[in-house]
Amino acid sequence: MSLDAIIERHRGREGPLLPILHDVQATVGCIDTAAEAAIAAALNLSRAEVHGVVSFYHDFTATADPRPCLELCRAEACQARGVEAMVAAAEAAAGDRVRLKPVYCLGLCSVGPNARIGDTLHARLDEASLVALIGQA
Ligand code: FES
């Protein structure tokens, strides 16, 4: 789907900026300055307003990263279940091949530590299963 099509898809919504940004990030893999400018023009916003939103949220990136991404929950419930002790092994397993992204709650707090790859959630991880998951990413 093109940038223009994404903008048109959400233009009539109340508060279209975030849905547009999410779709551009998911479709293109990043929101570069050209996309920011086009979105700003389409929504009658300043480029600074759009850039401010893009740079505020960690889900949005200015350049595409082709590596697989594993989101590892580092929030309180997963911390209480030992995620911090697994981080060094996860980083070693990921190396430069897999992007490890800290996130702060995946909504499965009672069955942590948790991670997500794409749309798939992985619960009750221990160090061995987390390293294996990274190896499969
Ligand atoms: S704190 Fe990790 S899923 Fe909620």
PDB file of C-alpha atoms and ligand atoms in Angstrom:
ATOM      1  CA  MET A   1       0.000   0.000   0.000  1.00  0.00           C
ATOM      2  CA  SER A   2       1.393   3.406  -0.944  1.00  0.00           C
ATOM      3  CA  LEU A   3       1.821   6.323   1.428  1.00  0.00           C
ATOM      4  CA  ASP A   4      -0.980   8.187  -0.368  1.00  0.00           C
ATOM      5  CA  ALA A   5      -3.300   5.201   0.014  1.00  0.00           C
ATOM      6  CA  ILE A   6      -2.498   4.940   3.717  1.00  0.00           C
ATOM      7  CA  ILE A   7      -3.219   8.635   4.224  1.00  0.00           C
ATOM      8  CA  GLU A   8      -6.501   8.404   2.325  1.00  0.00           C
ATOM      9  CA  ARG A   9      -7.504   5.351   4.325  1.00  0.00           C
ATOM     10  CA  HIS A  10      -7.338   7.297   7.600  1.00  0.00           C
ATOM     11  CA  ARG A  11      -7.923  10.907   6.523  1.00  0.00           C
ATOM     12  CA  GLY A  12     -11.580  11.009   7.597  1.00  0.00           C
ATOM     13  CA  ARG A  13     -10.928   9.602  11.053  1.00  0.00           C
ATOM     14  CA  GLU A  14     -10.775  11.643  14.191  1.00  0.00           C
ATOM     15  CA  GLY A  15      -7.096  11.764  15.127  1.00  0.00           C
ATOM     16  CA  PRO A  16      -5.686  10.209  11.949  1.00  0.00           C
ATOM     17  CA  LEU A  17      -1.997  10.846  12.656  1.00  0.00           C
ATOM     18  CA  LEU A  18      -1.183   7.830  14.832  1.00  0.00           C
ATOM     19  CA  PRO A  19      -3.062   5.302  12.668  1.00  0.00           C
ATOM     20  CA  ILE A  20      -1.269   6.676   9.599  1.00  0.00           C
ATOM     21  CA  LEU A  21       2.119   6.482  11.313  1.00  0.00           C
ATOM     22  CA  HIS A  22       1.491   2.909  12.484  1.00  0.00           C
ATOM     23  CA  ASP A  23       0.478   1.808   8.985  1.00  0.00           C
ATOM     24  CA  VAL A  24       3.472   3.534   7.350  1.00  0.00           C
ATOM     25  CA  GLN A  25       5.859   1.964   9.870  1.00  0.00           C
ATOM     26  CA  ALA A  26       4.320  -1.483   9.325  1.00  0.00           C
ATOM     27  CA  THR A  27       4.226  -1.181   5.545  1.00  0.00           C
ATOM     28  CA  VAL A  28       7.469   0.641   4.755  1.00  0.00           C
ATOM     29  CA  GLY A  29       9.502  -0.276   7.829  1.00  0.00           C
ATOM     30  CA  CYS A  30      10.262   3.328   8.759  1.00  0.00           C
ATOM     31  CA  ILE A  31       8.958   6.890   8.670  1.00  0.00           C
ATOM     32  CA  ASP A  32      11.588   8.997   6.934  1.00  0.00           C
ATOM     33  CA  THR A  33      11.625  12.762   6.519  1.00  0.00           C
ATOM     34  CA  ALA A  34       9.890  12.573   3.132  1.00  0.00           C
ATOM     35  CA  ALA A  35       7.032  10.595   4.664  1.00  0.00           C
ATOM     36  CA  GLU A  36       6.842  13.022   7.577  1.00  0.00           C
ATOM     37  CA  ALA A  37       6.557  15.921   5.127  1.00  0.00           C
ATOM     38  CA  ALA A  38       3.869  14.214   3.056  1.00  0.00           C
ATOM     39  CA  ILE A  39       1.834  13.301   6.128  1.00  0.00           C
ATOM     40  CA  ALA A  40       2.164  16.826   7.526  1.00  0.00           C
ATOM     41  CA  ALA A  41       0.967  18.343   4.248  1.00  0.00           C
ATOM     42  CA  ALA A  42      -1.956  15.936   3.971  1.00  0.00           C
ATOM     43  CA  LEU A  43      -3.144  16.576   7.527  1.00  0.00           C
ATOM     44  CA  ASN A  44      -2.413  20.315   7.509  1.00  0.00           C
ATOM     45  CA  LEU A  45       0.117  19.924  10.312  1.00  0.00           C
ATOM     46  CA  SER A  46       3.641  21.303  10.572  1.00  0.00           C
ATOM     47  CA  ARG A  47       6.535  18.961   9.896  1.00  0.00           C
ATOM     48  CA  ALA A  48       7.686  19.655  13.467  1.00  0.00           C
ATOM     49  CA  GLU A  49       4.372  18.377  14.826  1.00  0.00           C
ATOM     50  CA  VAL A  50       4.639  15.149  12.863  1.00  0.00           C
ATOM     51  CA  HIS A  51       8.327  14.715  13.691  1.00  0.00           C
ATOM     52  CA  GLY A  52       7.571  15.320  17.358  1.00  0.00           C
ATOM     53  CA  VAL A  53       5.144  12.405  17.388  1.00  0.00           C
ATOM     54  CA  VAL A  54       7.451  10.149  15.351  1.00  0.00           C
ATOM     55  CA  SER A  55      10.413  10.823  17.613  1.00  0.00           C
ATOM     56  CA  PHE A  56       8.360  10.478  20.820  1.00  0.00           C
ATOM     57  CA  TYR A  57       7.173   6.908  20.244  1.00  0.00           C
ATOM     58  CA  HIS A  58       9.738   4.117  20.174  1.00  0.00           C
ATOM     59  CA  ASP A  59       7.588   2.133  17.749  1.00  0.00           C
ATOM     60  CA  PHE A  60       8.489   4.575  14.976  1.00  0.00           C
ATOM     61  CA  THR A  61      11.916   4.626  13.322  1.00  0.00           C
ATOM     62  CA  ALA A  62      13.464   6.998  10.793  1.00  0.00           C
ATOM     63  CA  THR A  63      15.371   4.247   8.990  1.00  0.00           C
ATOM     64  CA  ALA A  64      14.375   0.694   8.198  1.00  0.00           C
ATOM     65  CA  ASP A  65      16.062  -2.136  10.098  1.00  0.00           C
ATOM     66  CA  PRO A  66      15.793  -5.390   8.128  1.00  0.00           C
ATOM     67  CA  ARG A  67      16.827  -7.589  11.048  1.00  0.00           C
ATOM     68  CA  PRO A  68      14.232  -9.687  12.853  1.00  0.00           C
ATOM     69  CA  CYS A  69      13.067  -7.958  16.019  1.00  0.00           C
ATOM     70  CA  LEU A  70      12.392  -9.576  19.367  1.00  0.00           C
ATOM     71  CA  GLU A  71      10.561  -7.377  21.842  1.00  0.00           C
ATOM     72  CA  LEU A  72      11.460  -8.362  25.379  1.00  0.00           C
ATOM     73  CA  CYS A  73       9.248  -7.106  28.181  1.00  0.00           C
ATOM     74  CA  ARG A  74      11.287  -5.310  30.826  1.00  0.00           C
ATOM     75  CA  ALA A  75       8.371  -3.954  32.892  1.00  0.00           C
ATOM     76  CA  GLU A  76       7.779  -4.615  36.566  1.00  0.00           C
ATOM     77  CA  ALA A  77       5.902  -7.941  36.475  1.00  0.00           C
ATOM     78  CA  CYS A  78       8.421  -9.488  34.098  1.00  0.00           C
ATOM     79  CA  GLN A  79      11.227  -8.021  36.191  1.00  0.00           C
ATOM     80  CA  ALA A  80       9.738  -9.718  39.232  1.00  0.00           C
ATOM     81  CA  ARG A  81       9.763 -12.977  37.278  1.00  0.00           C
ATOM     82  CA  GLY A  82      13.460 -12.673  36.427  1.00  0.00           C
ATOM     83  CA  VAL A  83      13.740 -11.035  33.024  1.00  0.00           C
ATOM     84  CA  GLU A  84      16.685  -8.844  34.008  1.00  0.00           C
ATOM     85  CA  ALA A  85      18.813 -11.918  34.774  1.00  0.00           C
ATOM     86  CA  MET A  86      18.144 -13.143  31.224  1.00  0.00           C
ATOM     87  CA  VAL A  87      19.141  -9.974  29.374  1.00  0.00           C
ATOM     88  CA  ALA A  88      22.880 -10.674  29.082  1.00  0.00           C
ATOM     89  CA  ALA A  89      22.267 -14.117  27.573  1.00  0.00           C
ATOM     90  CA  ALA A  90      19.640 -12.650  25.239  1.00  0.00           C
ATOM     91  CA  GLU A  91      22.040  -9.946  24.056  1.00  0.00           C
ATOM     92  CA  ALA A  92      24.765 -12.523  23.468  1.00  0.00           C
ATOM     93  CA  ALA A  93      22.384 -14.742  21.499  1.00  0.00           C
ATOM     94  CA  ALA A  94      21.071 -11.833  19.455  1.00  0.00           C
ATOM     95  CA  GLY A  95      24.443 -10.386  18.528  1.00  0.00           C
ATOM     96  CA  ASP A  96      24.081  -8.164  15.482  1.00  0.00           C
ATOM     97  CA  ARG A  97      21.692 -10.555  13.747  1.00  0.00           C
ATOM     98  CA  VAL A  98      18.553  -9.929  15.810  1.00  0.00           C
ATOM     99  CA  ARG A  99      17.349  -6.586  17.134  1.00  0.00           C
ATOM    100  CA  LEU A 100      16.456  -6.838  20.819  1.00  0.00           C
ATOM    101  CA  LYS A 101      13.932  -4.175  21.698  1.00  0.00           C
ATOM    102  CA  PRO A 102      12.904  -3.504  25.283  1.00  0.00           C
ATOM    103  CA  VAL A 103       9.174  -2.975  25.718  1.00  0.00           C
ATOM    104  CA  TYR A 104       7.227  -2.152  28.823  1.00  0.00           C
ATOM    105  CA  CYS A 105       4.340  -4.578  29.159  1.00  0.00           C
ATOM    106  CA  LEU A 106       2.898  -6.899  26.563  1.00  0.00           C
ATOM    107  CA  GLY A 107      -0.302  -7.444  28.540  1.00  0.00           C
ATOM    108  CA  LEU A 108       0.509 -10.944  29.793  1.00  0.00           C
ATOM    109  CA  CYS A 109       1.926  -9.935  33.151  1.00  0.00           C
ATOM    110  CA  SER A 110       0.865 -13.056  35.050  1.00  0.00           C
ATOM    111  CA  VAL A 111       2.734 -15.436  32.745  1.00  0.00           C
ATOM    112  CA  GLY A 112       6.030 -13.596  32.237  1.00  0.00           C
ATOM    113  CA  PRO A 113       8.754 -13.183  31.367  1.00  0.00           C
ATOM    114  CA  ASN A 114       7.308 -12.454  27.943  1.00  0.00           C
ATOM    115  CA  ALA A 115       8.530 -11.575  24.481  1.00  0.00           C
ATOM    116  CA  ARG A 116       6.987 -10.896  21.083  1.00  0.00           C
ATOM    117  CA  ILE A 117       8.230 -11.551  17.587  1.00  0.00           C
ATOM    118  CA  GLY A 118       5.969  -9.998  14.986  1.00  0.00           C
ATOM    119  CA  ASP A 119       2.415 -10.690  16.117  1.00  0.00           C
ATOM    120  CA  THR A 120       3.312 -13.785  18.133  1.00  0.00           C
ATOM    121  CA  LEU A 121       3.597 -13.603  21.906  1.00  0.00           C
ATOM    122  CA  HIS A 122       5.840 -15.972  23.849  1.00  0.00           C
ATOM    123  CA  ALA A 123       5.167 -16.438  27.563  1.00  0.00           C
ATOM    124  CA  ARG A 124       6.774 -18.161  30.550  1.00  0.00           C
ATOM    125  CA  LEU A 125      10.239 -17.736  29.098  1.00  0.00           C
ATOM    126  CA  ASP A 126      13.346 -18.812  30.903  1.00  0.00           C
ATOM    127  CA  GLU A 127      16.880 -18.142  29.769  1.00  0.00           C
ATOM    128  CA  ALA A 128      17.132 -21.310  27.651  1.00  0.00           C
ATOM    129  CA  SER A 129      13.796 -20.808  25.916  1.00  0.00           C
ATOM    130  CA  LEU A 130      14.539 -17.132  25.299  1.00  0.00           C
ATOM    131  CA  VAL A 131      17.923 -17.951  23.737  1.00  0.00           C
ATOM    132  CA  ALA A 132      16.286 -20.647  21.614  1.00  0.00           C
ATOM    133  CA  LEU A 133      13.598 -18.206  20.519  1.00  0.00           C
ATOM    134  CA  ILE A 134      16.230 -15.680  19.479  1.00  0.00           C
ATOM    135  CA  GLY A 135      17.996 -18.404  17.535  1.00  0.00           C
ATOM    136  CA  GLN A 136      14.811 -19.097  15.587  1.00  0.00           C
ATOM    137  CA  ALA A 137      14.060 -15.420  14.869  1.00  0.00           C
TER     138      ALA A 137
HETATM  139  S1  FES B   1       5.047  -6.633  32.762  1.00  0.00           S
HETATM  140 FE1  FES B   1       5.710  -7.975  31.194  1.00  0.00          FE
HETATM  141  S2  FES B   1       3.865  -8.438  30.173  1.00  0.00           S
HETATM  142 FE2  FES B   1       3.225  -6.980  31.639  1.00  0.00          FE
END
